[in-house]
Amino acid sequence: MSYQPRYADVEPTRAEVDALPGATLLEFGAPWCGHCLGAQPAIETALRAHPDLRHLKIEDGRGRPLGRSFRVKLWPTLVLLRDGEERMRLVRPQGAGEIARALAALDPATAGGASAPGEPR
């Protein structure tokens, strides 16, 4: 599945997310959020090394139950899950290298090429 450029048309429920097998990256944000827009190239670059990792891009905001259940406060927030359980999160990540390292820890089978070009491992 890997990188999703658009926000999901339908927000999954928390129960659906909790039941997801394997590695998943939940990205919470909003289409008008400058920080979210600025992070897209880094997220896309980091996900290239993980083509089979599930990426769910969730539009967040007031009254959005999934974001509230994960206590999202700032955007973008990347929540990394393994078998529906949160393993780590990045709030306003500062580049592809930071995201790549987190993804490599979550999805070690593809960790060999996880660093972005020009960024330290």
CSV table of N, CA and C in Angstrom, one decimal:
chain,number,residue,atom,x,y,z
A,1,MET,N,0.8,-1.2,0.0
A,1,MET,CA,0.0,0.0,0.0
A,1,MET,C,0.9,1.2,0.0
A,2,SER,N,1.7,1.4,1.0
A,2,SER,CA,2.6,2.5,1.1
A,2,SER,C,2.0,3.9,1.0
A,3,TYR,N,2.7,4.9,0.5
A,3,TYR,CA,2.3,6.3,0.6
A,3,TYR,C,1.0,6.6,0.0
A,4,GLN,N,0.1,7.3,0.8
A,4,GLN,CA,-1.2,7.7,0.3
A,4,GLN,C,-1.2,9.2,0.2
A,5,PRO,N,-1.3,9.8,-1.0
A,5,PRO,CA,-1.2,11.3,-1.1
A,5,PRO,C,-2.5,12.0,-0.6
A,6,ARG,N,-3.6,11.3,-0.5
A,6,ARG,CA,-4.9,11.9,-0.2
A,6,ARG,C,-5.4,11.3,1.2
A,7,TYR,N,-6.2,12.2,1.8
A,7,TYR,CA,-6.8,11.8,3.1
A,7,TYR,C,-7.9,10.7,2.8
A,8,ALA,N,-8.1,9.8,3.7
A,8,ALA,CA,-9.1,8.7,3.5
A,8,ALA,C,-10.5,9.3,3.3
A,9,ASP,N,-11.3,8.8,2.4
A,9,ASP,CA,-12.6,9.2,2.3
A,9,ASP,C,-13.5,8.9,3.5
A,10,VAL,N,-13.2,7.7,4.1
A,10,VAL,CA,-14.0,7.2,5.2
A,10,VAL,C,-13.0,7.0,6.3
A,11,GLU,N,-13.2,7.6,7.5
A,11,GLU,CA,-12.3,7.4,8.6
A,11,GLU,C,-12.6,6.0,9.3
A,12,PRO,N,-11.6,5.2,9.5
A,12,PRO,CA,-11.9,3.9,10.1
A,12,PRO,C,-12.2,4.1,11.6
A,13,THR,N,-12.9,3.2,12.2
A,13,THR,CA,-13.1,3.3,13.6
A,13,THR,C,-11.9,2.8,14.4
A,14,ARG,N,-11.9,3.1,15.7
A,14,ARG,CA,-10.8,2.7,16.5
A,14,ARG,C,-10.7,1.2,16.6
A,15,ALA,N,-11.8,0.5,16.6
A,15,ALA,CA,-11.9,-0.9,16.7
A,15,ALA,C,-11.3,-1.5,15.4
A,16,GLU,N,-11.5,-0.9,14.2
A,16,GLU,CA,-11.0,-1.4,13.0
A,16,GLU,C,-9.4,-1.2,13.0
A,17,VAL,N,-9.0,-0.1,13.5
A,17,VAL,CA,-7.5,0.2,13.5
A,17,VAL,C,-6.9,-0.8,14.5
A,18,ASP,N,-7.5,-1.0,15.7
A,18,ASP,CA,-6.9,-1.9,16.7
A,18,ASP,C,-6.8,-3.3,16.1
A,19,ALA,N,-7.6,-3.7,15.1
A,19,ALA,CA,-7.6,-5.1,14.6
A,19,ALA,C,-6.7,-5.2,13.4
A,20,LEU,N,-6.0,-4.2,13.0
A,20,LEU,CA,-5.1,-4.2,11.8
A,20,LEU,C,-3.9,-5.1,12.1
A,21,PRO,N,-3.7,-6.1,11.2
A,21,PRO,CA,-2.5,-6.9,11.4
A,21,PRO,C,-1.2,-6.2,10.8
A,22,GLY,N,-0.1,-6.6,11.4
A,22,GLY,CA,1.2,-6.1,10.9
A,22,GLY,C,1.5,-4.6,11.2
A,23,ALA,N,2.4,-4.0,10.4
A,23,ALA,CA,2.8,-2.6,10.6
A,23,ALA,C,1.9,-1.6,9.9
A,24,THR,N,1.6,-0.6,10.6
A,24,THR,CA,0.7,0.5,10.0
A,24,THR,C,1.2,1.8,10.5
A,25,LEU,N,1.2,2.8,9.5
A,25,LEU,CA,1.5,4.2,9.9
A,25,LEU,C,0.2,5.0,9.7
A,26,LEU,N,-0.3,5.5,10.9
A,26,LEU,CA,-1.4,6.4,10.9
A,26,LEU,C,-0.9,7.8,10.8
A,27,GLU,N,-1.3,8.6,9.8
A,27,GLU,CA,-0.9,10.0,9.7
A,27,GLU,C,-2.1,10.8,9.9
A,28,PHE,N,-2.1,11.6,11.0
A,28,PHE,CA,-3.2,12.6,11.3
A,28,PHE,C,-2.8,14.0,10.9
A,29,GLY,N,-3.7,14.7,10.2
A,29,GLY,CA,-3.4,16.0,9.8
A,29,GLY,C,-4.7,16.6,9.2
A,30,ALA,N,-4.5,17.7,8.4
A,30,ALA,CA,-5.6,18.4,7.7
A,30,ALA,C,-5.0,18.9,6.4
A,31,PRO,N,-5.9,18.9,5.3
A,31,PRO,CA,-5.4,19.3,4.0
A,31,PRO,C,-5.0,20.8,3.9
A,32,TRP,N,-5.4,21.6,4.9
A,32,TRP,CA,-5.0,23.0,4.9
A,32,TRP,C,-3.9,23.4,5.8
A,33,CYS,N,-3.4,22.4,6.5
A,33,CYS,CA,-2.3,22.6,7.5
A,33,CYS,C,-1.0,22.7,6.9
A,34,GLY,N,-0.3,23.8,7.1
A,34,GLY,CA,1.0,24.1,6.5
A,34,GLY,C,2.1,23.1,6.9
A,35,HIS,N,2.1,22.7,8.2
A,35,HIS,CA,3.0,21.7,8.7
A,35,HIS,C,2.8,20.4,8.0
A,36,CYS,N,1.5,20.0,7.8
A,36,CYS,CA,1.2,18.8,7.2
A,36,CYS,C,1.7,18.8,5.7
A,37,LEU,N,1.4,19.8,5.0
A,37,LEU,CA,1.8,20.0,3.6
A,37,LEU,C,3.3,19.9,3.5
A,38,GLY,N,4.0,20.6,4.4
A,38,GLY,CA,5.4,20.6,4.4
A,38,GLY,C,6.1,19.3,4.7
A,39,ALA,N,5.4,18.4,5.4
A,39,ALA,CA,5.9,17.1,5.8
A,39,ALA,C,5.7,16.1,4.7
A,40,GLN,N,4.9,16.3,3.7
A,40,GLN,CA,4.6,15.3,2.7
A,40,GLN,C,5.8,14.7,2.0
A,41,PRO,N,6.7,15.6,1.5
A,41,PRO,CA,7.8,15.0,0.8
A,41,PRO,C,8.7,14.1,1.7
A,42,ALA,N,8.8,14.4,3.0
A,42,ALA,CA,9.6,13.6,3.9
A,42,ALA,C,8.9,12.3,4.2
A,43,ILE,N,7.6,12.3,4.3
A,43,ILE,CA,6.8,11.1,4.6
A,43,ILE,C,6.9,10.2,3.4
A,44,GLU,N,6.7,10.8,2.2
A,44,GLU,CA,6.7,10.0,1.0
A,44,GLU,C,8.1,9.3,0.8
A,45,THR,N,9.2,10.1,1.0
A,45,THR,CA,10.5,9.6,0.8
A,45,THR,C,10.8,8.5,1.8
A,46,ALA,N,10.4,8.6,3.0
A,46,ALA,CA,10.7,7.6,4.1
A,46,ALA,C,9.9,6.3,3.8
A,47,LEU,N,8.7,6.4,3.2
A,47,LEU,CA,7.8,5.3,3.0
A,47,LEU,C,8.3,4.5,1.7
A,48,ARG,N,9.1,5.1,0.9
A,48,ARG,CA,9.6,4.4,-0.3
A,48,ARG,C,10.3,3.1,0.1
A,49,ALA,N,11.0,3.0,1.2
A,49,ALA,CA,11.7,1.8,1.6
A,49,ALA,C,10.8,0.8,2.2
A,50,HIS,N,9.5,1.1,2.3
A,50,HIS,CA,8.6,0.2,3.0
A,50,HIS,C,7.3,0.1,2.1
A,51,PRO,N,7.4,-0.5,0.9
A,51,PRO,CA,6.3,-0.5,0.0
A,51,PRO,C,5.1,-1.3,0.5
A,52,ASP,N,5.3,-2.2,1.4
A,52,ASP,CA,4.2,-3.1,1.9
A,52,ASP,C,3.6,-2.6,3.2
A,53,LEU,N,4.2,-1.5,3.8
A,53,LEU,CA,3.7,-0.9,5.0
A,53,LEU,C,2.3,-0.2,4.7
A,54,ARG,N,1.4,-0.4,5.6
A,54,ARG,CA,0.1,0.2,5.4
A,54,ARG,C,0.2,1.6,5.9
A,55,HIS,N,-0.3,2.6,5.1
A,55,HIS,CA,-0.3,4.0,5.4
A,55,HIS,C,-1.7,4.5,5.3
A,56,LEU,N,-2.2,4.9,6.5
A,56,LEU,CA,-3.6,5.5,6.5
A,56,LEU,C,-3.5,7.0,6.9
A,57,LYS,N,-3.9,7.8,5.9
A,57,LYS,CA,-3.9,9.2,6.1
A,57,LYS,C,-5.2,9.7,6.5
A,58,ILE,N,-5.3,10.2,7.7
A,58,ILE,CA,-6.6,10.5,8.4
A,58,ILE,C,-6.7,12.0,8.6
A,59,GLU,N,-7.8,12.6,8.0
A,59,GLU,CA,-8.1,14.0,8.3
A,59,GLU,C,-8.6,14.1,9.7
A,60,ASP,N,-7.9,15.0,10.5
A,60,ASP,CA,-8.2,15.2,11.9
A,60,ASP,C,-8.9,16.6,12.1
A,61,GLY,N,-9.4,16.8,13.2
A,61,GLY,CA,-10.0,18.0,13.6
A,61,GLY,C,-11.1,17.8,14.7
A,62,ARG,N,-11.7,18.9,15.1
A,62,ARG,CA,-12.7,18.9,16.1
A,62,ARG,C,-13.8,17.9,15.9
A,63,GLY,N,-14.0,17.1,16.9
A,63,GLY,CA,-15.1,16.1,16.7
A,63,GLY,C,-14.7,14.8,16.0
A,64,ARG,N,-13.5,14.7,15.6
A,64,ARG,CA,-13.1,13.5,14.8
A,64,ARG,C,-12.7,12.4,15.8
A,65,PRO,N,-13.4,11.3,15.9
A,65,PRO,CA,-13.2,10.4,17.0
A,65,PRO,C,-11.9,9.6,17.0
A,66,LEU,N,-11.4,9.3,15.8
A,66,LEU,CA,-10.1,8.5,15.8
A,66,LEU,C,-9.0,9.3,16.3
A,67,GLY,N,-8.9,10.6,15.9
A,67,GLY,CA,-7.8,11.5,16.4
A,67,GLY,C,-7.9,11.7,17.9
A,68,ARG,N,-9.2,11.8,18.4
A,68,ARG,CA,-9.3,12.0,19.8
A,68,ARG,C,-8.9,10.7,20.6
A,69,SER,N,-9.2,9.6,20.0
A,69,SER,CA,-8.9,8.3,20.7
A,69,SER,C,-7.4,8.1,20.8
A,70,PHE,N,-6.6,8.7,19.9
A,70,PHE,CA,-5.2,8.7,19.9
A,70,PHE,C,-4.6,9.9,20.6
A,71,ARG,N,-5.4,10.8,21.1
A,71,ARG,CA,-5.0,12.0,21.8
A,71,ARG,C,-4.1,12.9,21.0
A,72,VAL,N,-4.4,13.0,19.7
A,72,VAL,CA,-3.7,13.9,18.8
A,72,VAL,C,-3.9,15.3,19.1
A,73,LYS,N,-2.8,16.1,19.3
A,73,LYS,CA,-2.9,17.5,19.7
A,73,LYS,C,-2.4,18.4,18.6
A,74,LEU,N,-1.3,18.0,17.9
A,74,LEU,CA,-0.6,18.8,16.9
A,74,LEU,C,-0.6,18.0,15.6
A,75,TRP,N,-0.5,18.7,14.5
A,75,TRP,CA,-0.4,18.0,13.1
A,75,TRP,C,0.9,18.4,12.5
A,76,PRO,N,1.4,17.5,11.7
A,76,PRO,CA,1.0,16.1,11.5
A,76,PRO,C,1.5,15.3,12.7
A,77,THR,N,0.7,14.3,13.1
A,77,THR,CA,1.2,13.3,14.1
A,77,THR,C,1.2,12.0,13.3
A,78,LEU,N,2.3,11.3,13.4
A,78,LEU,CA,2.4,10.0,12.8
A,78,LEU,C,2.4,9.0,14.0
A,79,VAL,N,1.5,8.1,13.9
A,79,VAL,CA,1.4,7.0,15.0
A,79,VAL,C,1.7,5.7,14.3
A,80,LEU,N,2.7,5.0,14.8
A,80,LEU,CA,3.2,3.8,14.2
A,80,LEU,C,2.7,2.6,15.1
A,81,LEU,N,2.0,1.7,14.4
A,81,LEU,CA,1.3,0.6,15.0
A,81,LEU,C,1.9,-0.7,14.6
A,82,ARG,N,1.9,-1.7,15.4
A,82,ARG,CA,2.2,-3.1,15.1
A,82,ARG,C,1.1,-3.9,15.6
A,83,ASP,N,0.3,-4.6,14.8
A,83,ASP,CA,-0.8,-5.4,15.1
A,83,ASP,C,-1.8,-4.6,16.0
A,84,GLY,N,-2.1,-3.4,15.6
A,84,GLY,CA,-3.1,-2.5,16.2
A,84,GLY,C,-2.6,-1.8,17.5
A,85,GLU,N,-1.4,-2.1,17.9
A,85,GLU,CA,-0.9,-1.5,19.2
A,85,GLU,C,0.1,-0.4,18.8
A,86,GLU,N,0.0,0.8,19.5
A,86,GLU,CA,0.9,1.9,19.2
A,86,GLU,C,2.3,1.5,19.7
A,87,ARG,N,3.3,1.6,18.9
A,87,ARG,CA,4.7,1.4,19.2
A,87,ARG,C,5.5,2.7,19.4
A,88,MET,N,5.1,3.7,18.7
A,88,MET,CA,5.8,5.0,18.8
A,88,MET,C,5.0,6.0,18.0
A,89,ARG,N,5.4,7.3,18.2
A,89,ARG,CA,4.7,8.4,17.5
A,89,ARG,C,5.7,9.5,17.2
A,90,LEU,N,5.5,10.2,16.1
A,90,LEU,CA,6.3,11.4,15.8
A,90,LEU,C,5.3,12.5,15.6
A,91,VAL,N,5.6,13.6,16.3
A,91,VAL,CA,4.8,14.8,16.2
A,91,VAL,C,5.6,15.9,15.5
A,92,ARG,N,5.0,16.3,14.4
A,92,ARG,CA,5.7,17.3,13.5
A,92,ARG,C,7.2,16.9,13.2
A,93,PRO,N,7.3,15.7,12.6
A,93,PRO,CA,8.6,15.2,12.3
A,93,PRO,C,9.5,16.2,11.5
A,94,GLN,N,10.8,16.1,11.7
A,94,GLN,CA,11.7,17.1,11.2
A,94,GLN,C,12.5,16.6,10.0
A,95,GLY,N,11.9,15.7,9.2
A,95,GLY,CA,12.7,15.3,8.0
A,95,GLY,C,12.5,13.8,7.8
A,96,ALA,N,12.9,13.4,6.5
A,96,ALA,CA,12.7,12.0,6.1
A,96,ALA,C,13.6,11.1,7.0
A,97,GLY,N,14.7,11.5,7.4
A,97,GLY,CA,15.6,10.7,8.2
A,97,GLY,C,15.0,10.3,9.5
A,98,GLU,N,14.3,11.2,10.2
A,98,GLU,CA,13.6,10.9,11.5
A,98,GLU,C,12.5,9.9,11.2
A,99,ILE,N,11.7,10.1,10.2
A,99,ILE,CA,10.6,9.2,9.8
A,99,ILE,C,11.2,7.8,9.4
A,100,ALA,N,12.2,7.8,8.6
A,100,ALA,CA,12.8,6.6,8.2
A,100,ALA,C,13.3,5.7,9.3
A,101,ARG,N,14.0,6.4,10.3
A,101,ARG,CA,14.4,5.6,11.5
A,101,ARG,C,13.3,5.0,12.3
A,102,ALA,N,12.2,5.7,12.4
A,102,ALA,CA,11.0,5.2,13.1
A,102,ALA,C,10.4,4.0,12.3
A,103,LEU,N,10.3,4.2,11.0
A,103,LEU,CA,9.8,3.1,10.2
A,103,LEU,C,10.6,1.9,10.2
A,104,ALA,N,12.0,2.1,10.2
A,104,ALA,CA,12.9,1.0,10.3
A,104,ALA,C,12.8,0.2,11.6
A,105,ALA,N,12.5,0.9,12.7
A,105,ALA,CA,12.3,0.2,14.0
A,105,ALA,C,11.0,-0.6,14.0
A,106,LEU,N,10.0,0.0,13.3
A,106,LEU,CA,8.7,-0.7,13.2
A,106,LEU,C,8.7,-1.9,12.2
A,107,ASP,N,9.4,-1.7,11.1
A,107,ASP,CA,9.3,-2.6,10.0
A,107,ASP,C,10.8,-3.1,9.7
A,108,PRO,N,11.4,-3.8,10.6
A,108,PRO,CA,12.9,-4.1,10.4
A,108,PRO,C,13.2,-4.9,9.2
A,109,ALA,N,12.2,-5.6,8.6
A,109,ALA,CA,12.5,-6.4,7.4
A,109,ALA,C,13.1,-5.6,6.2
A,110,THR,N,12.7,-4.3,6.2
A,110,THR,CA,13.2,-3.5,5.1
A,110,THR,C,14.0,-2.4,5.6
A,111,ALA,N,14.6,-2.5,6.7
A,111,ALA,CA,15.4,-1.4,7.4
A,111,ALA,C,16.7,-1.1,6.6
A,112,GLY,N,17.2,-1.9,5.7
A,112,GLY,CA,18.4,-1.6,5.1
A,112,GLY,C,18.5,-0.4,4.3
A,113,GLY,N,17.4,0.0,3.6
A,113,GLY,CA,17.4,1.2,2.8
A,113,GLY,C,16.5,2.3,3.3
A,114,ALA,N,16.4,2.4,4.7
A,114,ALA,CA,15.4,3.3,5.2
A,114,ALA,C,15.8,4.7,5.3
A,115,SER,N,17.1,5.0,5.3
A,115,SER,CA,17.5,6.4,5.4
A,115,SER,C,17.3,7.2,4.1
A,116,ALA,N,16.9,8.4,4.3
A,116,ALA,CA,16.7,9.3,3.1
A,116,ALA,C,18.1,9.7,2.6
A,117,PRO,N,18.2,9.9,1.3
A,117,PRO,CA,19.5,10.4,0.7
A,117,PRO,C,20.0,11.6,1.4
A,118,GLY,N,21.3,11.5,1.8
A,118,GLY,CA,21.9,12.7,2.4
A,118,GLY,C,21.6,12.8,3.9
A,119,GLU,N,20.9,11.9,4.5
A,119,GLU,CA,20.6,11.9,5.9
A,119,GLU,C,21.3,10.8,6.6
A,120,PRO,N,21.8,11.0,7.8
A,120,PRO,CA,22.5,10.0,8.6
A,120,PRO,C,21.5,8.8,9.0
A,121,ARG,N,22.1,7.7,9.1
A,121,ARG,CA,21.3,6.5,9.6
A,121,ARG,C,21.3,6.5,11.1
